[in-house]
mmCIF file of C-alpha atoms and ligand atoms in Angstrom:
data_model
loop_
_atom_site.group_PDB
_atom_site.id
_atom_site.type_symbol
_atom_site.label_atom_id
_atom_site.label_comp_id
_atom_site.label_asym_id
_atom_site.label_seq_id
_atom_site.Cartn_x
_atom_site.Cartn_y
_atom_site.Cartn_z
ATOM 1 C CA MET R 225 1.382 16.004 5.354
ATOM 2 C CA THR R 226 0.415 15.070 1.791
ATOM 3 C CA VAL R 227 0.838 11.814 -0.115
ATOM 4 C CA GLN R 228 3.180 13.667 -2.475
ATOM 5 C CA ARG R 229 5.549 14.499 0.395
ATOM 6 C CA VAL R 230 5.598 10.908 1.587
ATOM 7 C CA LEU R 231 6.433 9.699 -1.928
ATOM 8 C CA ALA R 232 9.196 12.311 -2.191
ATOM 9 C CA THR R 233 11.055 10.646 0.685
ATOM 10 C CA LYS R 234 10.008 7.068 0.057
ATOM 11 C CA GLY R 235 10.261 7.041 -3.750
ATOM 12 C CA HIS R 236 7.826 6.249 -6.527
ATOM 13 C CA ASP R 237 8.905 2.647 -7.125
ATOM 14 C CA ILE R 238 6.045 0.194 -7.433
ATOM 15 C CA LEU R 239 6.328 -3.559 -7.589
ATOM 16 C CA THR R 240 3.877 -5.032 -10.052
ATOM 17 C CA ILE R 241 2.890 -8.441 -11.384
ATOM 18 C CA GLN R 242 0.932 -9.481 -14.460
ATOM 19 C CA PRO R 243 -2.491 -11.110 -13.946
ATOM 20 C CA HIS R 244 -1.573 -14.405 -15.665
ATOM 21 C CA ARG R 245 1.381 -15.039 -13.331
ATOM 22 C CA THR R 246 0.875 -17.660 -10.616
ATOM 23 C CA LEU R 247 0.402 -17.225 -6.882
ATOM 24 C CA ALA R 248 3.697 -19.118 -6.412
ATOM 25 C CA GLU R 249 5.470 -16.440 -8.472
ATOM 26 C CA ALA R 250 3.721 -13.689 -6.519
ATOM 27 C CA ALA R 251 4.740 -15.302 -3.207
ATOM 28 C CA GLY R 252 8.335 -15.460 -4.466
ATOM 29 C CA VAL R 253 8.379 -11.709 -5.203
ATOM 30 C CA LEU R 254 6.674 -10.777 -1.914
ATOM 31 C CA GLY R 255 9.203 -12.846 0.031
ATOM 32 C CA GLU R 256 12.243 -11.699 -1.905
ATOM 33 C CA LYS R 257 11.331 -7.995 -1.758
ATOM 34 C CA ARG R 258 10.006 -8.213 1.813
ATOM 35 C CA ILE R 259 6.744 -6.475 0.980
ATOM 36 C CA GLY R 260 3.096 -7.201 1.681
ATOM 37 C CA ALA R 261 1.351 -6.520 -1.623
ATOM 38 C CA LEU R 262 1.822 -6.363 -5.379
ATOM 39 C CA LEU R 263 -0.113 -4.204 -7.799
ATOM 40 C CA VAL R 264 -1.499 -6.186 -10.716
ATOM 41 C CA THR R 265 -1.037 -4.347 -13.993
ATOM 42 C CA GLY R 266 -1.908 -4.938 -17.642
ATOM 43 C CA ALA R 267 0.186 -4.620 -20.800
ATOM 44 C CA GLN R 268 -0.161 -0.824 -20.814
ATOM 45 C CA GLY R 269 0.727 -0.526 -17.134
ATOM 46 C CA GLU R 270 -2.916 0.012 -16.222
ATOM 47 C CA LEU R 271 -4.028 -0.977 -12.713
ATOM 48 C CA LEU R 272 -6.091 -4.187 -12.802
ATOM 49 C CA GLY R 273 -6.021 -5.138 -9.139
ATOM 50 C CA ILE R 274 -4.023 -5.700 -5.965
ATOM 51 C CA LEU R 275 -2.774 -8.973 -4.481
ATOM 52 C CA SER R 276 -1.693 -8.915 -0.856
ATOM 53 C CA GLU R 277 -0.267 -11.576 1.446
ATOM 54 C CA ARG R 278 -3.785 -11.876 2.899
ATOM 55 C CA ASP R 279 -5.116 -13.002 -0.505
ATOM 56 C CA LEU R 280 -2.363 -15.626 -0.679
ATOM 57 C CA VAL R 281 -3.119 -16.946 2.794
ATOM 58 C CA ARG R 282 -6.860 -16.982 2.060
ATOM 59 C CA ALA R 283 -6.352 -18.873 -1.237
ATOM 60 C CA ILE R 284 -4.052 -21.487 0.327
ATOM 61 C CA GLY R 285 -6.315 -21.856 3.382
ATOM 62 C CA LYS R 286 -9.310 -22.522 1.128
ATOM 63 C CA GLU R 287 -7.783 -24.528 -1.703
ATOM 64 C CA GLY R 288 -4.538 -25.869 -0.265
ATOM 65 C CA ALA R 289 -1.162 -25.911 -2.028
ATOM 66 C CA ALA R 290 -2.920 -26.298 -5.408
ATOM 67 C CA ALA R 291 -3.775 -22.594 -5.188
ATOM 68 C CA LEU R 292 -0.104 -21.778 -5.778
ATOM 69 C CA ALA R 293 -0.587 -22.750 -9.437
ATOM 70 C CA HIS R 294 -3.603 -20.436 -9.860
ATOM 71 C CA ALA R 295 -3.403 -17.182 -11.782
ATOM 72 C CA VAL R 296 -3.004 -13.994 -9.755
ATOM 73 C CA SER R 297 -6.178 -12.652 -11.435
ATOM 74 C CA LYS R 298 -8.239 -15.356 -9.713
ATOM 75 C CA HIS R 299 -7.363 -14.172 -6.198
ATOM 76 C CA MET R 300 -6.582 -10.449 -6.537
ATOM 77 C CA THR R 301 -8.973 -7.689 -5.467
ATOM 78 C CA ALA R 302 -10.099 -6.036 -8.701
ATOM 79 C CA LYS R 303 -11.891 -3.053 -7.172
ATOM 80 C CA VAL R 304 -8.932 -1.075 -5.876
ATOM 81 C CA VAL R 305 -9.320 2.031 -3.718
ATOM 82 C CA THR R 306 -6.711 4.609 -4.775
ATOM 83 C CA THR R 307 -5.587 8.064 -3.734
ATOM 84 C CA THR R 308 -3.894 11.067 -5.376
ATOM 85 C CA PRO R 309 -0.613 12.922 -4.679
ATOM 86 C CA ALA R 310 -2.528 15.928 -3.318
ATOM 87 C CA ALA R 311 -4.452 13.866 -0.736
ATOM 88 C CA LYS R 312 -3.669 14.215 2.972
ATOM 89 C CA LEU R 313 -2.043 11.279 4.753
ATOM 90 C CA ASP R 314 -4.823 11.473 7.361
ATOM 91 C CA ASP R 315 -7.376 10.795 4.604
ATOM 92 C CA VAL R 316 -5.364 7.758 3.452
ATOM 93 C CA MET R 317 -5.429 6.523 7.045
ATOM 94 C CA VAL R 318 -9.234 6.830 7.034
ATOM 95 C CA LEU R 319 -9.422 4.869 3.745
ATOM 96 C CA MET R 320 -7.279 2.101 5.263
ATOM 97 C CA THR R 321 -9.311 1.963 8.463
ATOM 98 C CA GLN R 322 -12.697 1.962 6.721
ATOM 99 C CA GLY R 323 -11.650 -0.498 4.004
ATOM 100 C CA ARG R 324 -9.628 -2.728 6.375
ATOM 101 C CA PHE R 325 -6.595 -2.846 4.085
ATOM 102 C CA ARG R 326 -3.000 -1.679 4.485
ATOM 103 C CA HIS R 327 -2.061 -0.557 0.980
ATOM 104 C CA VAL R 328 -3.310 2.346 -1.144
ATOM 105 C CA PRO R 329 -1.954 2.944 -4.673
ATOM 106 C CA VAL R 330 -1.418 6.549 -5.763
ATOM 107 C CA MET R 331 -2.795 7.610 -9.162
ATOM 108 C CA ASN R 332 -1.662 10.763 -10.933
ATOM 109 C CA ASN R 333 -3.595 11.707 -14.081
ATOM 110 C CA GLY R 334 -4.688 8.116 -14.590
ATOM 111 C CA LYS R 335 -1.177 6.699 -14.129
ATOM 112 C CA LEU R 336 0.300 4.803 -11.195
ATOM 113 C CA ALA R 337 2.552 7.129 -9.210
ATOM 114 C CA GLY R 338 3.396 5.106 -6.092
ATOM 115 C CA LEU R 339 2.033 3.094 -3.210
ATOM 116 C CA ILE R 340 1.356 4.107 0.391
ATOM 117 C CA SER R 341 1.506 1.312 2.952
ATOM 118 C CA ILE R 342 0.347 1.370 6.563
ATOM 119 C CA GLY R 343 4.048 1.378 7.512
ATOM 120 C CA ASP R 344 4.489 4.722 5.713
ATOM 121 C CA VAL R 345 1.436 6.154 7.482
ATOM 122 C CA VAL R 346 2.615 5.042 10.932
ATOM 123 C CA LYS R 347 6.174 6.299 10.329
ATOM 124 C CA HIS R 348 4.995 9.802 9.386
ATOM 125 C CA ARG R 349 2.349 9.958 12.119
ATOM 126 C CA VAL R 350 4.958 9.069 14.760
ATOM 127 C CA ALA R 351 7.336 11.723 13.357
ATOM 128 C CA ASP R 352 4.520 14.333 13.482
ATOM 129 C CA ILE R 353 3.587 13.412 17.068
ATOM 130 C CA GLU R 354 7.248 13.562 18.176
ATOM 131 C CA ALA R 355 7.651 17.002 16.545
ATOM 132 C CA ASP R 356 4.481 18.260 18.319
ATOM 133 C CA ALA R 357 5.723 16.883 21.685
ATOM 134 C CA LYS R 358 9.122 18.560 21.226
ATOM 135 C CA ALA R 359 7.496 21.893 20.352
ATOM 136 C CA LEU R 360 5.355 21.620 23.491
ATOM 137 C CA ARG R 361 8.391 20.738 25.681
ATOM 138 C CA ASP R 362 10.376 23.666 24.233
ATOM 139 C CA TYR R 363 7.449 26.007 24.859
ATOM 140 C CA ILE R 364 7.118 24.860 28.490
ATOM 141 C CA ALA R 365 10.891 25.169 29.053
ATOM 142 C CA MET R 366 10.771 28.784 27.821
ATOM 143 C CA ALA R 367 7.834 29.775 30.047
HETATM 144 P P1 AMP N 414 -3.888 -5.760 3.032
HETATM 145 O O1 AMP N 414 -4.361 -5.371 4.401
HETATM 146 O O2 AMP N 414 -3.430 -4.571 2.232
HETATM 147 O O3 AMP N 414 -2.908 -6.884 3.054
HETATM 148 O O4 AMP N 414 -5.168 -6.286 2.213
HETATM 149 C C1 AMP N 414 -6.279 -6.916 2.788
HETATM 150 C C2 AMP N 414 -7.296 -7.210 1.673
HETATM 151 O O5 AMP N 414 -7.716 -5.993 1.056
HETATM 152 C C3 AMP N 414 -6.768 -8.076 0.529
HETATM 153 O O6 AMP N 414 -7.838 -8.865 0.027
HETATM 154 C C4 AMP N 414 -6.343 -7.079 -0.544
HETATM 155 O O7 AMP N 414 -6.431 -7.575 -1.876
HETATM 156 C C5 AMP N 414 -7.346 -5.958 -0.332
HETATM 157 N N1 AMP N 414 -6.787 -4.625 -0.587
HETATM 158 C C6 AMP N 414 -5.564 -4.171 -0.243
HETATM 159 N N2 AMP N 414 -5.401 -2.891 -0.600
HETATM 160 C C7 AMP N 414 -6.559 -2.521 -1.188
HETATM 161 C C8 AMP N 414 -7.037 -1.307 -1.792
HETATM 162 N N3 AMP N 414 -6.283 -0.196 -1.838
HETATM 163 N N4 AMP N 414 -8.287 -1.297 -2.330
HETATM 164 C C9 AMP N 414 -9.072 -2.396 -2.266
HETATM 165 N N5 AMP N 414 -8.690 -3.565 -1.718
HETATM 166 C C10 AMP N 414 -7.450 -3.633 -1.180
#
């Protein structure tokens, strides 16, 4: 299973936010869209960072409600680990496990092409395992 195939079913939509927006605005979007992370992009759509619900919680835990007025750029992770459409979903899972994060943006020829979340990985892994189990049951039933 490749990243490209996952995006084909899930879609290429990406929710982004500009770096000068506030954490309060970011929290509003995360809550409204029921997602866990926003990609931070510049004027040309270039990837500048990622802000997840963990960053929000960390900022508020450390600085209190005042953090909600801070710029997204202050609390985002600027060094973002990305993948490509041709990558295998298993490799994305390894990136998530090693990096201890649940979101991996997809870059195609230097442009943002989608986002894989841990939910997407789990959903496809479960589907694969169920298909393998069915094949095994069918094989045993035939024997
Ligand atoms: P998450 O588990 O995705 O909510 O993120 C946990 C932490 O890792 C947060 O500080 C995020 O900003 C950061 N993070 C999330 N995704 C990535 C990524 N692909 N590359 C680097 N850092 C990330």
